[in-house]
Amino acid sequence: MMYDASVPVFVHFLNGIAALLRKTEAHVQAKKLDPNAFLTARLFPDMFTFTKQVQLACDFAKGTSARLAGVTNPSHSDEEKSFDELHERIRKTVEFLRGLNKDQFADAADRQITFKAGGKEQTLKGADYLSQVGLPNFYFHVTTAYGLLRHNGLEIGKADFIARF
Amino acid sequence: MMYDASVPVFVHFLNGIAALLRKTEAHVQAKKLDPNAFLTARLFPDMFTFTKQVQLACDFAKGTSARLAGVTNPSHSDEEKSFDELHERIRKTVEFLRGLNKDQFADAADRQITFKAGGKEQTLKGADYLSQVGLPNFYFHVTTAYGLLRHNGLEIGKADFIARF
């Protein structure tokens, strides 16, 4: 249950971001645009760029799953500067997620999870950590990445976000 | 478990939107702005307004919880045109959610849930419906509402979105 509510969901939406990246690349090529118009887009000057939103979506998927599985959270440095590099960031995140197995999540719902938020250490049981921290933060960054593409005129719809129906 | 992963999470984030509305109202009053600058804001002309994003966040919280609890999903018409009316929409949604109890969710994870998506009827077991449909759609609209406020210069941060730490 904790596995089903986390790993395959993260993989699904990360693959959704990869599909959005491919649509963005095709649009950039067709209109001869500067890729940075999308990669460095922000909704407001003190918000994160599109690239950082993708990196953070990857990190919340990876960190949440690692903590629930009780394994080391691998560090992925934030150096992506192109669509290709973002695809690679997503690929290695998905590879990590797919390397986890259900058994590692058997006691995850009740296990105490320690994590950093707002600059200090916090502890929650796994089920609350997933519901109150992992999922909302993940969707926050996926949705903001989607919103940045929409705001900059990419012709996509919510079906591209949900990517299921 | 299904109750904990849905109802209190929805209530928490709906109360978060209500707090964002109060900050927006204070900002509008302090700067003598037109409330509609926020209420009808969109990230792109063919996207929904801020008001509609809040209405949809309420509806996904209500509809998801009603289906998981196996009770009738009350209909709330979309007629809000002011901050006060959006507060009332959130209030009656939260009231409905708080009227549900854990027992109603006892078999929710495995029960078949039928819902409409992309114009046709779909069926998923409750756990998948919550993870793949209810939560992502809910967070999609909450995050887009937040993004619209940020984009229009309201001084808030992700802590206002998570509203926990």
CSV table of C-alpha atoms in Angstrom, one decimal:
chain,number,residue,atom,x,y,z
A,1,MET,CA,0.0,0.0,0.0
A,2,MET,CA,2.7,2.6,0.9
A,3,TYR,CA,4.7,1.4,-2.1
A,4,ASP,CA,1.7,1.7,-4.4
A,5,ALA,CA,0.9,5.2,-3.1
A,6,SER,CA,4.4,6.4,-3.8
A,7,VAL,CA,6.9,4.7,-6.2
A,8,PRO,CA,4.6,4.0,-9.2
A,9,VAL,CA,2.9,7.4,-8.8
A,10,PHE,CA,6.2,9.2,-8.8
A,11,VAL,CA,7.4,7.2,-11.8
A,12,HIS,CA,4.1,8.0,-13.7
A,13,PHE,CA,4.3,11.7,-13.2
A,14,LEU,CA,8.1,11.9,-13.8
A,15,ASN,CA,7.5,10.1,-17.1
A,16,GLY,CA,4.7,12.7,-17.7
A,17,ILE,CA,7.3,15.5,-17.2
A,18,ALA,CA,9.6,13.8,-19.7
A,19,ALA,CA,6.7,13.7,-22.2
A,20,LEU,CA,6.1,17.5,-21.6
A,21,LEU,CA,9.8,18.1,-22.2
A,22,ARG,CA,9.6,16.4,-25.6
A,23,LYS,CA,6.6,18.5,-26.5
A,24,THR,CA,8.5,21.6,-25.4
A,25,GLU,CA,11.5,20.7,-27.5
A,26,ALA,CA,9.4,20.1,-30.6
A,27,HIS,CA,7.8,23.5,-30.1
A,28,VAL,CA,11.1,25.2,-29.6
A,29,GLN,CA,12.5,23.6,-32.8
A,30,ALA,CA,9.4,24.3,-34.9
A,31,LYS,CA,9.3,28.0,-33.8
A,32,LYS,CA,13.1,28.4,-33.7
A,33,LEU,CA,12.9,29.6,-30.1
A,34,ASP,CA,15.7,29.9,-27.5
A,35,PRO,CA,15.4,26.8,-25.3
A,36,ASN,CA,16.3,29.0,-22.3
A,37,ALA,CA,13.0,30.8,-22.7
A,38,PHE,CA,11.5,27.7,-21.2
A,39,LEU,CA,14.4,26.3,-19.2
A,40,THR,CA,14.9,29.5,-17.2
A,41,ALA,CA,11.2,30.6,-17.1
A,42,ARG,CA,9.7,31.7,-13.7
A,43,LEU,CA,6.3,32.8,-12.6
A,44,PHE,CA,7.8,35.6,-10.6
A,45,PRO,CA,11.4,36.9,-10.1
A,46,ASP,CA,11.9,35.3,-6.7
A,47,MET,CA,10.4,31.9,-7.7
A,48,PHE,CA,12.4,29.0,-9.0
A,49,THR,CA,13.0,28.4,-12.7
A,50,PHE,CA,11.4,25.7,-14.7
A,51,THR,CA,14.7,23.7,-14.6
A,52,LYS,CA,14.7,23.9,-10.8
A,53,GLN,CA,11.1,22.9,-10.6
A,54,VAL,CA,11.9,19.7,-12.5
A,55,GLN,CA,15.0,19.1,-10.3
A,56,LEU,CA,12.9,19.5,-7.2
A,57,ALA,CA,10.1,17.2,-8.5
A,58,CYS,CA,12.9,14.5,-9.0
A,59,ASP,CA,14.3,15.1,-5.6
A,60,PHE,CA,11.0,14.8,-3.7
A,61,ALA,CA,10.2,11.6,-5.6
A,62,LYS,CA,13.7,10.2,-4.8
A,63,GLY,CA,14.0,11.4,-1.2
A,64,THR,CA,10.4,10.5,-0.2
A,65,SER,CA,10.8,7.0,-1.6
A,66,ALA,CA,14.3,6.4,-0.2
A,67,ARG,CA,13.1,7.4,3.3
A,68,LEU,CA,10.0,5.2,3.1
A,69,ALA,CA,12.1,2.3,1.9
A,70,GLY,CA,14.7,2.9,4.6
A,71,VAL,CA,17.6,3.1,2.1
A,72,THR,CA,20.2,5.9,1.5
A,73,ASN,CA,18.9,8.8,-0.5
A,74,PRO,CA,21.4,9.2,-3.4
A,75,SER,CA,22.5,12.8,-4.0
A,76,HIS,CA,21.9,14.2,-7.5
A,77,SER,CA,23.6,17.5,-8.1
A,78,ASP,CA,21.7,20.3,-9.8
A,79,GLU,CA,23.7,21.0,-12.9
A,80,GLU,CA,21.2,20.5,-15.7
A,81,LYS,CA,21.3,23.2,-18.4
A,82,SER,CA,19.4,21.6,-21.3
A,83,PHE,CA,16.4,19.5,-22.2
A,84,ASP,CA,18.7,16.5,-22.7
A,85,GLU,CA,20.2,16.9,-19.2
A,86,LEU,CA,16.8,17.2,-17.7
A,87,HIS,CA,15.8,14.0,-19.4
A,88,GLU,CA,18.9,12.3,-17.9
A,89,ARG,CA,18.0,13.6,-14.5
A,90,ILE,CA,14.5,12.1,-14.8
A,91,ARG,CA,16.0,8.9,-16.2
A,92,LYS,CA,18.3,8.3,-13.3
A,93,THR,CA,15.6,9.2,-10.8
A,94,VAL,CA,13.2,6.7,-12.3
A,95,GLU,CA,16.0,4.1,-12.4
A,96,PHE,CA,16.5,4.6,-8.7
A,97,LEU,CA,12.8,4.4,-8.0
A,98,ARG,CA,12.5,1.2,-10.1
A,99,GLY,CA,15.3,-0.4,-8.1
A,100,LEU,CA,13.2,-0.2,-5.0
A,101,ASN,CA,10.9,-3.1,-4.2
A,102,LYS,CA,7.7,-3.5,-2.3
A,103,ASP,CA,9.2,-5.5,0.6
A,104,GLN,CA,11.3,-2.5,1.6
A,105,PHE,CA,8.0,-0.6,2.2
A,106,ALA,CA,6.4,-3.3,4.4
A,107,ASP,CA,6.6,-1.4,7.7
A,108,ALA,CA,6.9,2.1,6.1
A,109,ALA,CA,3.5,3.4,7.2
A,110,ASP,CA,4.4,3.2,10.9
A,111,ARG,CA,8.1,3.7,10.8
A,112,GLN,CA,9.4,7.1,12.1
A,113,ILE,CA,10.8,9.1,9.3
A,114,THR,CA,13.2,12.0,10.0
A,115,PHE,CA,13.7,14.7,7.3
A,116,LYS,CA,14.6,18.3,7.0
A,117,ALA,CA,11.9,20.9,6.3
A,118,GLY,CA,12.0,24.7,6.9
A,119,GLY,CA,15.7,24.3,8.0
A,120,LYS,CA,15.1,22.0,10.9
A,121,GLU,CA,14.7,18.3,11.5
A,122,GLN,CA,11.2,16.9,11.7
A,123,THR,CA,9.9,13.4,12.5
A,124,LEU,CA,6.6,11.9,11.3
A,125,LYS,CA,5.4,8.3,10.8
A,126,GLY,CA,5.8,7.2,7.2
A,127,ALA,CA,2.1,7.4,6.2
A,128,ASP,CA,1.9,11.0,7.4
A,129,TYR,CA,5.2,11.9,5.9
A,130,LEU,CA,4.0,10.6,2.5
A,131,SER,CA,0.6,12.3,2.7
A,132,GLN,CA,1.6,15.6,4.3
A,133,VAL,CA,5.1,16.2,3.0
A,134,GLY,CA,6.2,13.9,0.1
A,135,LEU,CA,3.1,14.0,-2.1
A,136,PRO,CA,2.2,17.7,-1.7
A,137,ASN,CA,5.7,18.8,-2.3
A,138,PHE,CA,6.1,16.6,-5.3
A,139,TYR,CA,2.9,17.7,-6.9
A,140,PHE,CA,3.7,21.3,-6.1
A,141,HIS,CA,6.8,21.2,-8.3
A,142,VAL,CA,5.3,19.1,-11.1
A,143,THR,CA,2.3,21.4,-11.3
A,144,THR,CA,4.4,24.5,-11.3
A,145,ALA,CA,6.6,23.1,-14.1
A,146,TYR,CA,3.4,22.4,-16.1
A,147,GLY,CA,2.0,25.9,-15.3
A,148,LEU,CA,5.3,27.5,-16.6
A,149,LEU,CA,5.0,25.7,-19.9
A,150,ARG,CA,1.3,26.7,-20.2
A,151,HIS,CA,2.1,30.3,-19.2
A,152,ASN,CA,4.7,30.4,-22.0
A,153,GLY,CA,2.2,29.2,-24.7
A,154,LEU,CA,2.9,25.5,-25.0
A,155,GLU,CA,-0.3,23.9,-26.3
A,156,ILE,CA,-0.9,21.2,-23.7
A,157,GLY,CA,-3.8,20.5,-21.4
A,158,LYS,CA,-4.6,18.9,-18.0
A,159,ALA,CA,-4.7,15.5,-19.7
A,160,ASP,CA,-0.9,15.9,-20.3
A,161,PHE,CA,-0.5,16.5,-16.6
A,162,ILE,CA,-2.6,13.5,-15.5
A,163,ALA,CA,-1.4,11.5,-18.4
A,164,ARG,CA,-3.8,8.6,-17.7
A,165,PHE,CA,-7.1,9.0,-19.5
B,1,MET,CA,-5.4,4.6,6.4
B,2,MET,CA,-7.5,5.7,3.3
B,3,TYR,CA,-9.3,8.2,5.6
B,4,ASP,CA,-6.0,9.6,6.9
B,5,ALA,CA,-4.6,9.9,3.4
B,6,SER,CA,-7.6,11.9,2.1
B,7,VAL,CA,-10.0,13.7,4.4
B,8,PRO,CA,-7.6,15.4,6.9
B,9,VAL,CA,-5.2,16.2,4.0
B,10,PHE,CA,-7.9,17.9,2.0
B,11,VAL,CA,-9.1,19.8,5.0
B,12,HIS,CA,-5.5,21.0,5.8
B,13,PHE,CA,-4.9,22.3,2.2
B,14,LEU,CA,-8.4,23.8,1.9
B,15,ASN,CA,-7.7,25.7,5.1
B,16,GLY,CA,-4.4,26.7,3.5
B,17,ILE,CA,-6.3,28.2,0.6
B,18,ALA,CA,-8.5,30.1,3.0
B,19,ALA,CA,-5.4,31.6,4.7
B,20,LEU,CA,-4.1,32.6,1.3
B,21,LEU,CA,-7.4,34.2,0.5
B,22,ARG,CA,-7.1,36.3,3.7
B,23,LYS,CA,-3.6,37.4,2.7
B,24,THR,CA,-4.8,38.3,-0.7
B,25,GLU,CA,-7.7,40.3,0.7
B,26,ALA,CA,-5.4,42.2,3.0
B,27,HIS,CA,-3.0,43.0,0.1
B,28,VAL,CA,-5.9,44.1,-2.1
B,29,GLN,CA,-7.1,46.5,0.6
B,30,ALA,CA,-3.7,47.8,1.5
B,31,LYS,CA,-2.9,48.6,-2.2
B,32,LYS,CA,-6.4,49.6,-3.1
B,33,LEU,CA,-6.5,47.0,-5.9
B,34,ASP,CA,-9.5,45.6,-7.8
B,35,PRO,CA,-10.3,42.2,-6.2
B,36,ASN,CA,-11.0,40.8,-9.7
B,37,ALA,CA,-7.4,41.3,-10.6
B,38,PHE,CA,-6.8,38.2,-8.5
B,39,LEU,CA,-10.3,36.5,-8.7
B,40,THR,CA,-10.2,36.3,-12.5
B,41,ALA,CA,-6.5,35.9,-13.0
B,42,ARG,CA,-5.3,33.2,-15.4
B,43,LEU,CA,-1.8,32.0,-16.4
B,44,PHE,CA,-2.9,31.8,-20.0
B,45,PRO,CA,-6.1,32.9,-21.8
B,46,ASP,CA,-7.5,29.3,-22.2
B,47,MET,CA,-6.7,28.3,-18.6
B,48,PHE,CA,-9.2,28.5,-15.7
B,49,THR,CA,-9.4,31.6,-13.5
B,50,PHE,CA,-8.2,31.7,-9.9
B,51,THR,CA,-11.8,31.4,-8.8
B,52,LYS,CA,-12.3,28.3,-10.8
B,53,GLN,CA,-9.1,26.8,-9.5
B,54,VAL,CA,-10.4,27.2,-6.0
B,55,GLN,CA,-13.8,25.7,-6.9
B,56,LEU,CA,-12.1,22.7,-8.6
B,57,ALA,CA,-9.9,22.1,-5.6
B,58,CYS,CA,-13.0,22.1,-3.4
B,59,ASP,CA,-14.8,19.7,-5.8
B,60,PHE,CA,-11.9,17.2,-6.0
B,61,ALA,CA,-11.7,17.2,-2.2
B,62,LYS,CA,-15.4,16.7,-1.9
B,63,GLY,CA,-15.9,14.2,-4.8
B,64,THR,CA,-12.9,12.1,-4.0
B,65,SER,CA,-13.9,11.8,-0.3
B,66,ALA,CA,-17.6,11.1,-1.0
B,67,ARG,CA,-16.7,8.3,-3.5
B,68,LEU,CA,-14.2,6.7,-1.1
B,69,ALA,CA,-16.8,7.0,1.8
B,70,GLY,CA,-19.5,5.6,-0.4
B,71,VAL,CA,-21.9,8.5,0.2
B,72,THR,CA,-23.7,10.9,-2.2
B,73,ASN,CA,-21.4,13.6,-3.6
B,74,PRO,CA,-23.3,16.9,-2.8
B,75,SER,CA,-23.5,19.3,-5.7
B,76,HIS,CA,-22.1,22.8,-5.1
B,77,SER,CA,-22.8,25.2,-7.9
B,78,ASP,CA,-20.0,27.5,-9.2
B,79,GLU,CA,-21.4,31.0,-8.6
B,80,GLU,CA,-18.7,32.5,-6.4
B,81,LYS,CA,-17.7,36.1,-7.4
B,82,SER,CA,-15.9,37.4,-4.3
B,83,PHE,CA,-13.4,36.4,-1.6
B,84,ASP,CA,-16.3,36.1,0.9
B,85,GLU,CA,-18.1,33.7,-1.4
B,86,LEU,CA,-15.0,31.6,-1.9
B,87,HIS,CA,-14.5,31.4,1.8
B,88,GLU,CA,-18.1,30.1,2.1
B,89,ARG,CA,-17.4,27.6,-0.7
B,90,ILE,CA,-14.4,26.3,1.3
B,91,ARG,CA,-16.4,26.4,4.6
B,92,LYS,CA,-19.2,24.2,3.3
B,93,THR,CA,-16.7,21.8,1.6
B,94,VAL,CA,-14.7,21.4,4.9
B,95,GLU,CA,-18.0,21.0,6.8
B,96,PHE,CA,-18.9,18.1,4.4
B,97,LEU,CA,-15.5,16.5,4.8
B,98,ARG,CA,-15.6,16.8,8.6
B,99,GLY,CA,-19.1,15.1,8.6
B,100,LEU,CA,-17.5,11.9,7.2
B,101,ASN,CA,-16.0,9.4,9.6
B,102,LYS,CA,-13.3,6.8,9.4
B,103,ASP,CA,-15.6,3.8,9.5
B,104,GLN,CA,-17.0,4.8,6.1
B,105,PHE,CA,-13.6,4.3,4.7
B,106,ALA,CA,-12.9,0.9,6.2
B,107,ASP,CA,-13.2,-1.0,2.8
B,108,ALA,CA,-12.4,2.0,0.6
B,109,ALA,CA,-9.0,0.8,-0.5
B,110,ASP,CA,-10.3,-2.2,-2.4
B,111,ARG,CA,-13.8,-1.0,-3.3
B,112,GLN,CA,-14.4,-0.3,-7.0
B,113,ILE,CA,-14.9,3.4,-7.6
B,114,THR,CA,-16.7,4.7,-10.7
B,115,PHE,CA,-16.1,8.3,-11.7
B,116,LYS,CA,-16.0,10.4,-14.8
B,117,ALA,CA,-12.8,11.6,-16.4
B,118,GLY,CA,-12.0,12.8,-19.9
B,119,GLY,CA,-15.8,12.6,-20.6
B,120,LYS,CA,-16.2,8.9,-20.0
B,121,GLU,CA,-16.8,6.6,-17.0
B,122,GLN,CA,-13.8,5.0,-15.4
B,123,THR,CA,-13.5,2.4,-12.7
B,124,LEU,CA,-10.5,2.0,-10.3
B,125,LYS,CA,-10.1,0.4,-6.9
B,126,GLY,CA,-10.3,3.1,-4.2
B,127,ALA,CA,-6.5,3.1,-3.3
B,128,ASP,CA,-5.6,3.7,-7.0
B,129,TYR,CA,-8.4,6.2,-7.4
B,130,LEU,CA,-7.1,8.3,-4.5
B,131,SER,CA,-3.4,8.0,-5.6
B,132,GLN,CA,-3.8,8.4,-9.4
B,133,VAL,CA,-6.9,10.7,-9.7
B,134,GLY,CA,-8.1,12.4,-6.5
B,135,LEU,CA,-4.8,13.6,-5.0
B,136,PRO,CA,-3.0,14.7,-8.2
B,137,ASN,CA,-6.1,16.6,-9.4
B,138,PHE,CA,-6.6,18.2,-6.0
B,139,TYR,CA,-3.0,19.4,-5.8
B,140,PHE,CA,-3.0,20.5,-9.4
B,141,HIS,CA,-5.7,23.1,-8.6
B,142,VAL,CA,-4.4,24.1,-5.2
B,143,THR,CA,-0.9,24.6,-6.7
B,144,THR,CA,-2.2,26.5,-9.7
B,145,ALA,CA,-4.2,28.8,-7.4
B,146,TYR,CA,-1.1,29.4,-5.3
B,147,GLY,CA,0.9,30.1,-8.5
B,148,LEU,CA,-1.6,32.6,-9.7
B,149,LEU,CA,-1.3,34.6,-6.5
B,150,ARG,CA,2.5,34.4,-6.7
B,151,HIS,CA,2.5,35.4,-10.3
B,152,ASN,CA,0.4,38.5,-9.4
B,153,GLY,CA,2.9,39.6,-6.8
B,154,LEU,CA,1.4,38.4,-3.5
B,155,GLU,CA,4.2,38.0,-1.0
B,156,ILE,CA,3.9,34.4,0.0
B,157,GLY,CA,6.2,31.4,-0.1
B,158,LYS,CA,6.0,27.6,-0.3
B,159,ALA,CA,5.6,27.5,3.5
B,160,ASP,CA,2.1,29.1,2.9
B,161,PHE,CA,1.4,26.3,0.5
B,162,ILE,CA,2.5,23.4,2.8
B,163,ALA,CA,1.3,25.4,5.9
B,164,ARG,CA,2.7,22.8,8.3
B,165,PHE,CA,6.3,23.8,9.3
